[in-house]
Amino acid sequence: MTNQENPAAEGFSHCTLLASVDAYHPDTLDLYQDLEANRYWFACFTDMLAKFERQAMESQSKDASAKTRAQSFREHCVAVFDQLQKDRRETETLGIRNLLEVIESGLRKFGFDDPWKEQKTIENKASIGLLKQRLHQLDSIASEREKWTELVRGVLAGNMFDWGAQAVTKILETNNGFGLQQALDRIQKRPWLIDDLDGWLDRMEHEPPHQCATIFTDNAGIDFVLGIVPLVRELLKRNTKVLLCATLNPAINDITYSELTRAIADCCKECDILRNAYSDQHRLLLFGNDQIGPCLDFRMISKGIL
């Protein structure tokens, strides 16, 4: 097996770890059933369309048709949202995932393949420049339990850097100096709303290392480089094989498979553990998942990952 696998041509299958494919639902909310959630999320996404329109237009600022196409994109999405909200059912259920897919499909329809591409490149480069410092910080923690706790906090903090989240976008747009440490400072004190950390820490301390870990990546920049990569490195130190899976198709500011391969190559220059696992031992493997939007549906995973 090579350390880069592109499974796009192999089709889809459900995740083999699902206890029941029939009982599994990728959405936690059904907007057809929860009227309060329906009103909230449709209003939220309708408001966000203006930001997506602006980002699309700015991503092709040298194209004279970009402004008109970006406006057409927004109008198209508004029309689809209106149709869906009036309960003209095209599907049995309606989740937030479906609304995000409307946006991503709309961007492609009007010629905007990857509006966040330039921004992702900038954020990846800046974050890689801080990676060695973050790794030194983690390595200085003597207690293994405290180190794993800080790694998990880093993953939580990194996940804040999502340009598809309205509340986070307001922070990022008004504070250019907002970085990982600022995000770490905003994490609530434990216990968290859903807090299984202690059980997981006990597992890491007292049981044999995992043979394999599969991580589906999310946002580019701080989230991936300073949140996920340190976690990957620590798993590799335990001789766990790590599969990193990224979307093949652009979705908001999520890191794509092609961006993942470049980012990992650059991260390897900053850390011998990563470089050895990726280039020599082939214990760090990269995969592409052929999904439409940013949300996972474990009924539809590219077969090459399984």
PDB file of C-alpha atoms in Angstrom:
ATOM      1  CA  MET A   1       0.000   0.000   0.000  1.00  0.00           C
ATOM      2  CA  THR A   2       1.257   3.475  -0.783  1.00  0.00           C
ATOM      3  CA  ASN A   3       0.878   6.297   1.709  1.00  0.00           C
ATOM      4  CA  GLN A   4      -1.531   8.152  -0.601  1.00  0.00           C
ATOM      5  CA  GLU A   5      -4.739   6.511  -1.748  1.00  0.00           C
ATOM      6  CA  ASN A   6      -7.331   8.111  -4.041  1.00  0.00           C
ATOM      7  CA  PRO A   7     -10.490   6.004  -3.776  1.00  0.00           C
ATOM      8  CA  ALA A   8     -12.777   8.241  -5.844  1.00  0.00           C
ATOM      9  CA  ALA A   9     -13.151   5.745  -8.679  1.00  0.00           C
ATOM     10  CA  GLU A  10     -13.968   2.812  -6.402  1.00  0.00           C
ATOM     11  CA  GLY A  11     -17.511   3.838  -5.471  1.00  0.00           C
ATOM     12  CA  PHE A  12     -19.162   4.010  -2.072  1.00  0.00           C
ATOM     13  CA  SER A  13     -20.054   1.708   0.771  1.00  0.00           C
ATOM     14  CA  HIS A  14     -21.231   2.052   4.356  1.00  0.00           C
ATOM     15  CA  CYS A  15     -18.721   2.166   7.180  1.00  0.00           C
ATOM     16  CA  THR A  16     -18.155  -1.399   8.358  1.00  0.00           C
ATOM     17  CA  LEU A  17     -18.013  -0.248  11.995  1.00  0.00           C
ATOM     18  CA  LEU A  18     -21.674   0.803  12.011  1.00  0.00           C
ATOM     19  CA  ALA A  19     -23.623  -1.368  14.443  1.00  0.00           C
ATOM     20  CA  SER A  20     -26.690  -1.112  12.202  1.00  0.00           C
ATOM     21  CA  VAL A  21     -26.796   0.537   8.799  1.00  0.00           C
ATOM     22  CA  ASP A  22     -30.604   0.689   8.918  1.00  0.00           C
ATOM     23  CA  ALA A  23     -30.666   2.337  12.355  1.00  0.00           C
ATOM     24  CA  TYR A  24     -27.916   4.847  11.557  1.00  0.00           C
ATOM     25  CA  HIS A  25     -28.892   8.430  10.716  1.00  0.00           C
ATOM     26  CA  PRO A  26     -26.191  10.985   9.873  1.00  0.00           C
ATOM     27  CA  ASP A  27     -28.280  13.908  11.162  1.00  0.00           C
ATOM     28  CA  THR A  28     -29.023  14.687  14.795  1.00  0.00           C
ATOM     29  CA  LEU A  29     -31.907  16.981  13.824  1.00  0.00           C
ATOM     30  CA  ASP A  30     -34.798  16.517  11.418  1.00  0.00           C
ATOM     31  CA  LEU A  31     -35.839  19.990  10.328  1.00  0.00           C
ATOM     32  CA  TYR A  32     -39.136  18.581   9.067  1.00  0.00           C
ATOM     33  CA  GLN A  33     -40.030  17.471  12.597  1.00  0.00           C
ATOM     34  CA  ASP A  34     -38.429  20.146  14.817  1.00  0.00           C
ATOM     35  CA  LEU A  35     -40.139  23.418  13.921  1.00  0.00           C
ATOM     36  CA  GLU A  36     -38.037  25.529  16.286  1.00  0.00           C
ATOM     37  CA  ALA A  37     -34.832  24.138  14.799  1.00  0.00           C
ATOM     38  CA  ASN A  38     -36.338  24.638  11.338  1.00  0.00           C
ATOM     39  CA  ARG A  39     -36.866  28.354  11.908  1.00  0.00           C
ATOM     40  CA  TYR A  40     -33.463  28.832  13.529  1.00  0.00           C
ATOM     41  CA  TRP A  41     -31.327  26.991  10.979  1.00  0.00           C
ATOM     42  CA  PHE A  42     -33.049  28.291   7.864  1.00  0.00           C
ATOM     43  CA  ALA A  43     -32.680  31.852   9.187  1.00  0.00           C
ATOM     44  CA  CYS A  44     -29.043  31.184  10.079  1.00  0.00           C
ATOM     45  CA  PHE A  45     -28.130  29.765   6.674  1.00  0.00           C
ATOM     46  CA  THR A  46     -30.079  32.437   4.800  1.00  0.00           C
ATOM     47  CA  ASP A  47     -28.108  35.115   6.679  1.00  0.00           C
ATOM     48  CA  MET A  48     -24.833  33.319   5.941  1.00  0.00           C
ATOM     49  CA  LEU A  49     -25.504  33.312   2.207  1.00  0.00           C
ATOM     50  CA  ALA A  50     -24.410  36.949   2.021  1.00  0.00           C
ATOM     51  CA  LYS A  51     -20.998  35.941   3.377  1.00  0.00           C
ATOM     52  CA  PHE A  52     -20.734  33.060   0.914  1.00  0.00           C
ATOM     53  CA  GLU A  53     -21.724  35.400  -1.920  1.00  0.00           C
ATOM     54  CA  ARG A  54     -19.018  37.877  -0.923  1.00  0.00           C
ATOM     55  CA  GLN A  55     -16.378  35.160  -0.559  1.00  0.00           C
ATOM     56  CA  ALA A  56     -17.266  33.686  -3.949  1.00  0.00           C
ATOM     57  CA  MET A  57     -17.034  37.081  -5.636  1.00  0.00           C
ATOM     58  CA  GLU A  58     -13.716  37.961  -3.974  1.00  0.00           C
ATOM     59  CA  SER A  59     -12.217  34.591  -4.914  1.00  0.00           C
ATOM     60  CA  GLN A  60     -12.576  35.529  -8.594  1.00  0.00           C
ATOM     61  CA  SER A  61     -12.169  39.289  -8.320  1.00  0.00           C
ATOM     62  CA  LYS A  62     -10.447  39.534 -11.722  1.00  0.00           C
ATOM     63  CA  ASP A  63     -13.415  37.925 -13.493  1.00  0.00           C
ATOM     64  CA  ALA A  64     -15.955  40.511 -14.649  1.00  0.00           C
ATOM     65  CA  SER A  65     -18.789  37.997 -14.392  1.00  0.00           C
ATOM     66  CA  ALA A  66     -18.036  36.997 -10.793  1.00  0.00           C
ATOM     67  CA  LYS A  67     -20.351  39.541  -9.167  1.00  0.00           C
ATOM     68  CA  THR A  68     -23.346  38.512 -11.279  1.00  0.00           C
ATOM     69  CA  ARG A  69     -22.657  34.806 -10.801  1.00  0.00           C
ATOM     70  CA  ALA A  70     -22.224  35.236  -7.045  1.00  0.00           C
ATOM     71  CA  GLN A  71     -25.552  37.043  -6.836  1.00  0.00           C
ATOM     72  CA  SER A  72     -27.194  34.299  -8.897  1.00  0.00           C
ATOM     73  CA  PHE A  73     -25.719  31.724  -6.525  1.00  0.00           C
ATOM     74  CA  ARG A  74     -27.289  33.425  -3.513  1.00  0.00           C
ATOM     75  CA  GLU A  75     -30.665  33.801  -5.217  1.00  0.00           C
ATOM     76  CA  HIS A  76     -30.577  30.143  -6.242  1.00  0.00           C
ATOM     77  CA  CYS A  77     -29.883  28.998  -2.671  1.00  0.00           C
ATOM     78  CA  VAL A  78     -32.614  31.241  -1.256  1.00  0.00           C
ATOM     79  CA  ALA A  79     -35.101  29.714  -3.699  1.00  0.00           C
ATOM     80  CA  VAL A  80     -34.069  26.161  -2.772  1.00  0.00           C
ATOM     81  CA  PHE A  81     -34.216  26.976   0.945  1.00  0.00           C
ATOM     82  CA  ASP A  82     -37.700  28.457   0.531  1.00  0.00           C
ATOM     83  CA  GLN A  83     -38.863  25.332  -1.260  1.00  0.00           C
ATOM     84  CA  LEU A  84     -37.410  23.034   1.387  1.00  0.00           C
ATOM     85  CA  GLN A  85     -38.789  25.067   4.277  1.00  0.00           C
ATOM     86  CA  LYS A  86     -42.281  24.888   2.833  1.00  0.00           C
ATOM     87  CA  ASP A  87     -42.000  21.130   3.321  1.00  0.00           C
ATOM     88  CA  ARG A  88     -42.040  20.170  -0.333  1.00  0.00           C
ATOM     89  CA  ARG A  89     -40.312  16.934   0.555  1.00  0.00           C
ATOM     90  CA  GLU A  90     -37.626  15.687  -1.770  1.00  0.00           C
ATOM     91  CA  THR A  91     -36.308  13.459   1.022  1.00  0.00           C
ATOM     92  CA  GLU A  92     -37.882  11.721   4.009  1.00  0.00           C
ATOM     93  CA  THR A  93     -35.850  13.796   6.449  1.00  0.00           C
ATOM     94  CA  LEU A  94     -34.023  17.113   6.241  1.00  0.00           C
ATOM     95  CA  GLY A  95     -30.832  17.831   8.156  1.00  0.00           C
ATOM     96  CA  ILE A  96     -28.343  20.660   8.395  1.00  0.00           C
ATOM     97  CA  ARG A  97     -26.095  18.500   6.222  1.00  0.00           C
ATOM     98  CA  ASN A  98     -28.594  18.886   3.372  1.00  0.00           C
ATOM     99  CA  LEU A  99     -28.560  22.688   3.637  1.00  0.00           C
ATOM    100  CA  LEU A 100     -24.770  22.725   3.452  1.00  0.00           C
ATOM    101  CA  GLU A 101     -24.928  20.496   0.381  1.00  0.00           C
ATOM    102  CA  VAL A 102     -27.301  23.000  -1.256  1.00  0.00           C
ATOM    103  CA  ILE A 103     -24.684  25.716  -0.749  1.00  0.00           C
ATOM    104  CA  GLU A 104     -21.762  23.650  -2.044  1.00  0.00           C
ATOM    105  CA  SER A 105     -23.729  22.430  -5.069  1.00  0.00           C
ATOM    106  CA  GLY A 106     -24.822  26.010  -5.741  1.00  0.00           C
ATOM    107  CA  LEU A 107     -21.255  27.272  -5.707  1.00  0.00           C
ATOM    108  CA  ARG A 108     -20.259  24.660  -8.298  1.00  0.00           C
ATOM    109  CA  LYS A 109     -23.356  25.398 -10.386  1.00  0.00           C
ATOM    110  CA  PHE A 110     -22.318  29.027 -10.786  1.00  0.00           C
ATOM    111  CA  GLY A 111     -18.617  28.414 -11.369  1.00  0.00           C
ATOM    112  CA  PHE A 112     -17.111  28.815  -7.892  1.00  0.00           C
ATOM    113  CA  ASP A 113     -15.155  25.630  -7.307  1.00  0.00           C
ATOM    114  CA  ASP A 114     -13.206  26.566  -4.177  1.00  0.00           C
ATOM    115  CA  PRO A 115     -13.817  30.122  -2.885  1.00  0.00           C
ATOM    116  CA  TRP A 116     -11.675  29.583   0.235  1.00  0.00           C
ATOM    117  CA  LYS A 117      -8.667  28.139  -1.620  1.00  0.00           C
ATOM    118  CA  GLU A 118      -6.358  31.136  -1.252  1.00  0.00           C
ATOM    119  CA  GLN A 119      -7.294  31.666   2.379  1.00  0.00           C
ATOM    120  CA  LYS A 120      -6.687  27.994   3.185  1.00  0.00           C
ATOM    121  CA  THR A 121      -3.230  28.191   1.611  1.00  0.00           C
ATOM    122  CA  ILE A 122      -2.347  31.228   3.728  1.00  0.00           C
ATOM    123  CA  GLU A 123      -3.669  29.655   6.930  1.00  0.00           C
ATOM    124  CA  ASN A 124      -1.884  26.348   6.310  1.00  0.00           C
ATOM    125  CA  LYS A 125       1.438  28.094   5.731  1.00  0.00           C
ATOM    126  CA  ALA A 126       1.092  30.269   8.836  1.00  0.00           C
ATOM    127  CA  SER A 127       0.073  27.307  10.998  1.00  0.00           C
ATOM    128  CA  ILE A 128       2.923  25.095   9.788  1.00  0.00           C
ATOM    129  CA  GLY A 129       5.276  27.875  10.856  1.00  0.00           C
ATOM    130  CA  LEU A 130       3.938  27.452  14.414  1.00  0.00           C
ATOM    131  CA  LEU A 131       3.857  23.642  14.460  1.00  0.00           C
ATOM    132  CA  LYS A 132       7.301  23.032  15.936  1.00  0.00           C
ATOM    133  CA  GLN A 133       6.544  25.448  18.773  1.00  0.00           C
ATOM    134  CA  ARG A 134       3.273  23.634  19.543  1.00  0.00           C
ATOM    135  CA  LEU A 135       5.007  20.244  19.519  1.00  0.00           C
ATOM    136  CA  HIS A 136       7.721  21.486  21.887  1.00  0.00           C
ATOM    137  CA  GLN A 137       5.012  22.812  24.194  1.00  0.00           C
ATOM    138  CA  LEU A 138       3.281  19.425  24.266  1.00  0.00           C
ATOM    139  CA  ASP A 139       6.548  17.511  24.719  1.00  0.00           C
ATOM    140  CA  SER A 140       7.345  19.620  27.789  1.00  0.00           C
ATOM    141  CA  ILE A 141       4.312  18.206  29.642  1.00  0.00           C
ATOM    142  CA  ALA A 142       5.682  15.455  31.892  1.00  0.00           C
ATOM    143  CA  SER A 143       2.391  13.792  32.802  1.00  0.00           C
ATOM    144  CA  GLU A 144       1.042  11.580  30.007  1.00  0.00           C
ATOM    145  CA  ARG A 145      -2.518  12.134  31.214  1.00  0.00           C
ATOM    146  CA  GLU A 146      -2.070  15.912  31.163  1.00  0.00           C
ATOM    147  CA  LYS A 147      -0.432  15.716  27.738  1.00  0.00           C
ATOM    148  CA  TRP A 148      -3.351  13.771  26.247  1.00  0.00           C
ATOM    149  CA  THR A 149      -5.772  16.215  27.861  1.00  0.00           C
ATOM    150  CA  GLU A 150      -3.947  19.115  26.233  1.00  0.00           C
ATOM    151  CA  LEU A 151      -3.964  17.298  22.886  1.00  0.00           C
ATOM    152  CA  VAL A 152      -7.738  16.899  23.127  1.00  0.00           C
ATOM    153  CA  ARG A 153      -8.113  20.550  24.097  1.00  0.00           C
ATOM    154  CA  GLY A 154      -6.054  21.431  21.028  1.00  0.00           C
ATOM    155  CA  VAL A 155      -8.423  19.463  18.814  1.00  0.00           C
ATOM    156  CA  LEU A 156     -11.434  21.212  20.374  1.00  0.00           C
ATOM    157  CA  ALA A 157      -9.820  24.642  20.041  1.00  0.00           C
ATOM    158  CA  GLY A 158      -8.744  24.008  16.464  1.00  0.00           C
ATOM    159  CA  ASN A 159     -12.263  23.059  15.484  1.00  0.00           C
ATOM    160  CA  MET A 160     -13.370  26.610  16.268  1.00  0.00           C
ATOM    161  CA  PHE A 161     -11.697  27.790  13.053  1.00  0.00           C
ATOM    162  CA  ASP A 162     -14.673  26.964  10.864  1.00  0.00           C
ATOM    163  CA  TRP A 163     -15.764  29.633   8.393  1.00  0.00           C
ATOM    164  CA  GLY A 164     -19.087  27.841   8.074  1.00  0.00           C
ATOM    165  CA  ALA A 165     -19.990  28.613  11.697  1.00  0.00           C
ATOM    166  CA  GLN A 166     -21.682  31.994  11.990  1.00  0.00           C
ATOM    167  CA  ALA A 167     -20.647  32.796  15.572  1.00  0.00           C
ATOM    168  CA  VAL A 168     -17.020  31.835  14.924  1.00  0.00           C
ATOM    169  CA  THR A 169     -16.919  33.803  11.688  1.00  0.00           C
ATOM    170  CA  LYS A 170     -17.782  36.996  13.572  1.00  0.00           C
ATOM    171  CA  ILE A 171     -14.819  36.403  15.900  1.00  0.00           C
ATOM    172  CA  LEU A 172     -12.376  35.648  13.085  1.00  0.00           C
ATOM    173  CA  GLU A 173     -13.479  38.610  10.983  1.00  0.00           C
ATOM    174  CA  THR A 174     -13.081  41.100  13.844  1.00  0.00           C
ATOM    175  CA  ASN A 175      -9.897  39.738  15.448  1.00  0.00           C
ATOM    176  CA  ASN A 176      -6.947  39.110  13.141  1.00  0.00           C
ATOM    177  CA  GLY A 177      -4.839  37.988  16.108  1.00  0.00           C
ATOM    178  CA  PHE A 178      -7.188  35.186  17.113  1.00  0.00           C
ATOM    179  CA  GLY A 179      -5.099  32.013  17.183  1.00  0.00           C
ATOM    180  CA  LEU A 180      -4.873  28.642  18.884  1.00  0.00           C
ATOM    181  CA  GLN A 181      -4.077  30.029  22.338  1.00  0.00           C
ATOM    182  CA  GLN A 182      -7.013  32.431  22.178  1.00  0.00           C
ATOM    183  CA  ALA A 183      -9.258  29.525  21.175  1.00  0.00           C
ATOM    184  CA  LEU A 184      -7.874  27.374  24.010  1.00  0.00           C
ATOM    185  CA  ASP A 185      -8.714  30.163  26.444  1.00  0.00           C
ATOM    186  CA  ARG A 186     -12.342  30.082  25.280  1.00  0.00           C
ATOM    187  CA  ILE A 187     -12.875  26.385  25.990  1.00  0.00           C
ATOM    188  CA  GLN A 188     -15.233  25.943  28.920  1.00  0.00           C
ATOM    189  CA  LYS A 189     -13.989  24.299  32.082  1.00  0.00           C
ATOM    190  CA  ARG A 190     -14.858  20.662  32.532  1.00  0.00           C
ATOM    191  CA  PRO A 191     -17.191  18.900  32.834  1.00  0.00           C
ATOM    192  CA  TRP A 192     -18.211  19.669  29.252  1.00  0.00           C
ATOM    193  CA  LEU A 193     -21.742  19.146  27.950  1.00  0.00           C
ATOM    194  CA  ILE A 194     -20.677  15.731  26.638  1.00  0.00           C
ATOM    195  CA  ASP A 195     -17.583  14.669  28.544  1.00  0.00           C
ATOM    196  CA  ASP A 196     -16.179  11.158  28.111  1.00  0.00           C
ATOM    197  CA  LEU A 197     -12.582  12.304  28.430  1.00  0.00           C
ATOM    198  CA  ASP A 198     -11.710  10.487  31.662  1.00  0.00           C
ATOM    199  CA  GLY A 199     -12.753   7.114  30.270  1.00  0.00           C
ATOM    200  CA  TRP A 200     -10.728   7.734  27.132  1.00  0.00           C
ATOM    201  CA  LEU A 201      -7.685   8.807  29.165  1.00  0.00           C
ATOM    202  CA  ASP A 202      -7.970   5.623  31.241  1.00  0.00           C
ATOM    203  CA  ARG A 203      -8.035   3.643  27.994  1.00  0.00           C
ATOM    204  CA  MET A 204      -4.901   5.378  26.730  1.00  0.00           C
ATOM    205  CA  GLU A 205      -3.057   4.866  30.032  1.00  0.00           C
ATOM    206  CA  HIS A 206      -3.922   1.314  30.955  1.00  0.00           C
ATOM    207  CA  GLU A 207      -4.736  -0.612  27.784  1.00  0.00           C
ATOM    208  CA  PRO A 208      -2.613  -1.576  24.750  1.00  0.00           C
ATOM    209  CA  PRO A 209      -2.219   1.056  22.007  1.00  0.00           C
ATOM    210  CA  HIS A 210      -4.724   1.072  19.175  1.00  0.00           C
ATOM    211  CA  GLN A 211      -3.597  -0.797  16.076  1.00  0.00           C
ATOM    212  CA  CYS A 212      -5.165   1.755  13.727  1.00  0.00           C
ATOM    213  CA  ALA A 213      -6.841   5.160  14.014  1.00  0.00           C
ATOM    214  CA  THR A 214      -8.888   6.801  11.252  1.00  0.00           C
ATOM    215  CA  ILE A 215      -9.310  10.573  11.376  1.00  0.00           C
ATOM    216  CA  PHE A 216     -11.629  12.464   9.040  1.00  0.00           C
ATOM    217  CA  THR A 217     -10.163  15.945   8.709  1.00  0.00           C
ATOM    218  CA  ASP A 218     -12.138  19.168   8.955  1.00  0.00           C
ATOM    219  CA  ASN A 219     -10.887  22.740   8.636  1.00  0.00           C
ATOM    220  CA  ALA A 220      -7.588  23.774   7.064  1.00  0.00           C
ATOM    221  CA  GLY A 221      -5.061  25.880   8.920  1.00  0.00           C
ATOM    222  CA  ILE A 222      -4.997  25.914  12.713  1.00  0.00           C
ATOM    223  CA  ASP A 223      -7.578  23.147  13.061  1.00  0.00           C
ATOM    224  CA  PHE A 224      -5.624  20.618  11.015  1.00  0.00           C
ATOM    225  CA  VAL A 225      -2.015  21.680  11.551  1.00  0.00           C
ATOM    226  CA  LEU A 226      -2.057  22.649  15.239  1.00  0.00           C
ATOM    227  CA  GLY A 227      -5.012  20.545  16.379  1.00  0.00           C
ATOM    228  CA  ILE A 228      -5.016  17.292  14.419  1.00  0.00           C
ATOM    229  CA  VAL A 229      -1.351  16.881  13.459  1.00  0.00           C
ATOM    230  CA  PRO A 230      -0.086  16.858  17.088  1.00  0.00           C
ATOM    231  CA  LEU A 231      -2.712  14.205  17.884  1.00  0.00           C
ATOM    232  CA  VAL A 232      -1.573  12.160  14.887  1.00  0.00           C
ATOM    233  CA  ARG A 233       2.045  12.447  16.009  1.00  0.00           C
ATOM    234  CA  GLU A 234       1.252  11.209  19.509  1.00  0.00           C
ATOM    235  CA  LEU A 235      -0.659   8.231  18.115  1.00  0.00           C
ATOM    236  CA  LEU A 236       2.268   7.414  15.830  1.00  0.00           C
ATOM    237  CA  LYS A 237       4.588   7.455  18.848  1.00  0.00           C
ATOM    238  CA  ARG A 238       2.456   4.599  20.223  1.00  0.00           C
ATOM    239  CA  ASN A 239       3.001   2.650  16.969  1.00  0.00           C
ATOM    240  CA  THR A 240      -0.609   3.194  15.946  1.00  0.00           C
ATOM    241  CA  LYS A 241      -1.155   3.312  12.192  1.00  0.00           C
ATOM    242  CA  VAL A 242      -3.037   6.501  11.287  1.00  0.00           C
ATOM    243  CA  LEU A 243      -5.347   7.010   8.312  1.00  0.00           C
ATOM    244  CA  LEU A 244      -6.040  10.664   7.492  1.00  0.00           C
ATOM    245  CA  CYS A 245      -9.117  11.109   5.298  1.00  0.00           C
ATOM    246  CA  ALA A 246      -9.962  14.403   3.600  1.00  0.00           C
ATOM    247  CA  THR A 247     -12.726  15.407   1.234  1.00  0.00           C
ATOM    248  CA  LEU A 248     -11.860  15.259  -2.455  1.00  0.00           C
ATOM    249  CA  ASN A 249     -14.269  18.106  -3.194  1.00  0.00           C
ATOM    250  CA  PRO A 250     -13.893  21.618  -1.745  1.00  0.00           C
ATOM    251  CA  ALA A 251     -16.320  22.398   1.086  1.00  0.00           C
ATOM    252  CA  ILE A 252     -16.115  25.793   2.816  1.00  0.00           C
ATOM    253  CA  ASN A 253     -12.635  25.957   4.420  1.00  0.00           C
ATOM    254  CA  ASP A 254     -12.233  22.206   4.913  1.00  0.00           C
ATOM    255  CA  ILE A 255      -8.850  20.866   3.876  1.00  0.00           C
ATOM    256  CA  THR A 256      -9.104  18.865   0.654  1.00  0.00           C
ATOM    257  CA  TYR A 257      -7.190  15.710  -0.223  1.00  0.00           C
ATOM    258  CA  SER A 258      -4.791  17.583  -2.516  1.00  0.00           C
ATOM    259  CA  GLU A 259      -4.178  20.217   0.183  1.00  0.00           C
ATOM    260  CA  LEU A 260      -3.725  17.464   2.760  1.00  0.00           C
ATOM    261  CA  THR A 261      -0.905  15.844   0.794  1.00  0.00           C
ATOM    262  CA  ARG A 262       0.946  19.163   0.514  1.00  0.00           C
ATOM    263  CA  ALA A 263       0.362  20.080   4.160  1.00  0.00           C
ATOM    264  CA  ILE A 264       1.593  16.720   5.454  1.00  0.00           C
ATOM    265  CA  ALA A 265       4.720  16.960   3.300  1.00  0.00           C
ATOM    266  CA  ASP A 266       5.443  20.374   4.839  1.00  0.00           C
ATOM    267  CA  CYS A 267       4.647  19.156   8.365  1.00  0.00           C
ATOM    268  CA  CYS A 268       7.116  16.310   7.876  1.00  0.00           C
ATOM    269  CA  LYS A 269       9.856  18.891   7.409  1.00  0.00           C
ATOM    270  CA  GLU A 270       9.114  20.114  10.937  1.00  0.00           C
ATOM    271  CA  CYS A 271       9.064  16.716  12.674  1.00  0.00           C
ATOM    272  CA  ASP A 272      11.103  13.532  12.177  1.00  0.00           C
ATOM    273  CA  ILE A 273       8.405  11.367  13.782  1.00  0.00           C
ATOM    274  CA  LEU A 274       5.923  12.451  11.121  1.00  0.00           C
ATOM    275  CA  ARG A 275       8.481  12.158   8.326  1.00  0.00           C
ATOM    276  CA  ASN A 276       9.543   8.632   9.260  1.00  0.00           C
ATOM    277  CA  ALA A 277       5.969   7.409   9.653  1.00  0.00           C
ATOM    278  CA  TYR A 278       4.881   8.978   6.367  1.00  0.00           C
ATOM    279  CA  SER A 279       7.841   8.495   4.047  1.00  0.00           C
ATOM    280  CA  ASP A 280       9.663   5.444   5.390  1.00  0.00           C
ATOM    281  CA  GLN A 281       7.387   3.286   7.528  1.00  0.00           C
ATOM    282  CA  HIS A 282       4.095   4.016   5.736  1.00  0.00           C
ATOM    283  CA  ARG A 283       2.207   4.109   9.025  1.00  0.00           C
ATOM    284  CA  LEU A 284       0.695   7.487   8.149  1.00  0.00           C
ATOM    285  CA  LEU A 285      -1.628   7.062   5.165  1.00  0.00           C
ATOM    286  CA  LEU A 286      -3.705   9.663   3.319  1.00  0.00           C
ATOM    287  CA  PHE A 287      -7.076   9.039   1.689  1.00  0.00           C
ATOM    288  CA  GLY A 288      -9.660  11.059  -0.231  1.00  0.00           C
ATOM    289  CA  ASN A 289     -13.389  10.796   0.502  1.00  0.00           C
ATOM    290  CA  ASP A 290     -15.718  11.720  -2.364  1.00  0.00           C
ATOM    291  CA  GLN A 291     -18.398  13.639  -0.439  1.00  0.00           C
ATOM    292  CA  ILE A 292     -20.411  16.669  -1.582  1.00  0.00           C
ATOM    293  CA  GLY A 293     -20.533  18.895   1.496  1.00  0.00           C
ATOM    294  CA  PRO A 294     -18.585  19.215   4.741  1.00  0.00           C
ATOM    295  CA  CYS A 295     -20.670  16.701   6.729  1.00  0.00           C
ATOM    296  CA  LEU A 296     -19.968  12.983   6.913  1.00  0.00           C
ATOM    297  CA  ASP A 297     -22.510  10.323   6.068  1.00  0.00           C
ATOM    298  CA  PHE A 298     -21.141   6.939   7.122  1.00  0.00           C
ATOM    299  CA  ARG A 299     -23.560   5.219   4.764  1.00  0.00           C
ATOM    300  CA  MET A 300     -21.584   6.744   1.873  1.00  0.00           C
ATOM    301  CA  ILE A 301     -17.829   6.350   2.415  1.00  0.00           C
ATOM    302  CA  SER A 302     -15.403   5.904  -0.472  1.00  0.00           C
ATOM    303  CA  LYS A 303     -14.589   2.190  -0.642  1.00  0.00           C
ATOM    304  CA  GLY A 304     -10.837   2.716  -0.724  1.00  0.00           C
ATOM    305  CA  ILE A 305     -10.932   3.929   2.884  1.00  0.00           C
ATOM    306  CA  LEU A 306     -12.667   0.813   4.206  1.00  0.00           C
TER     307      LEU A 306
END
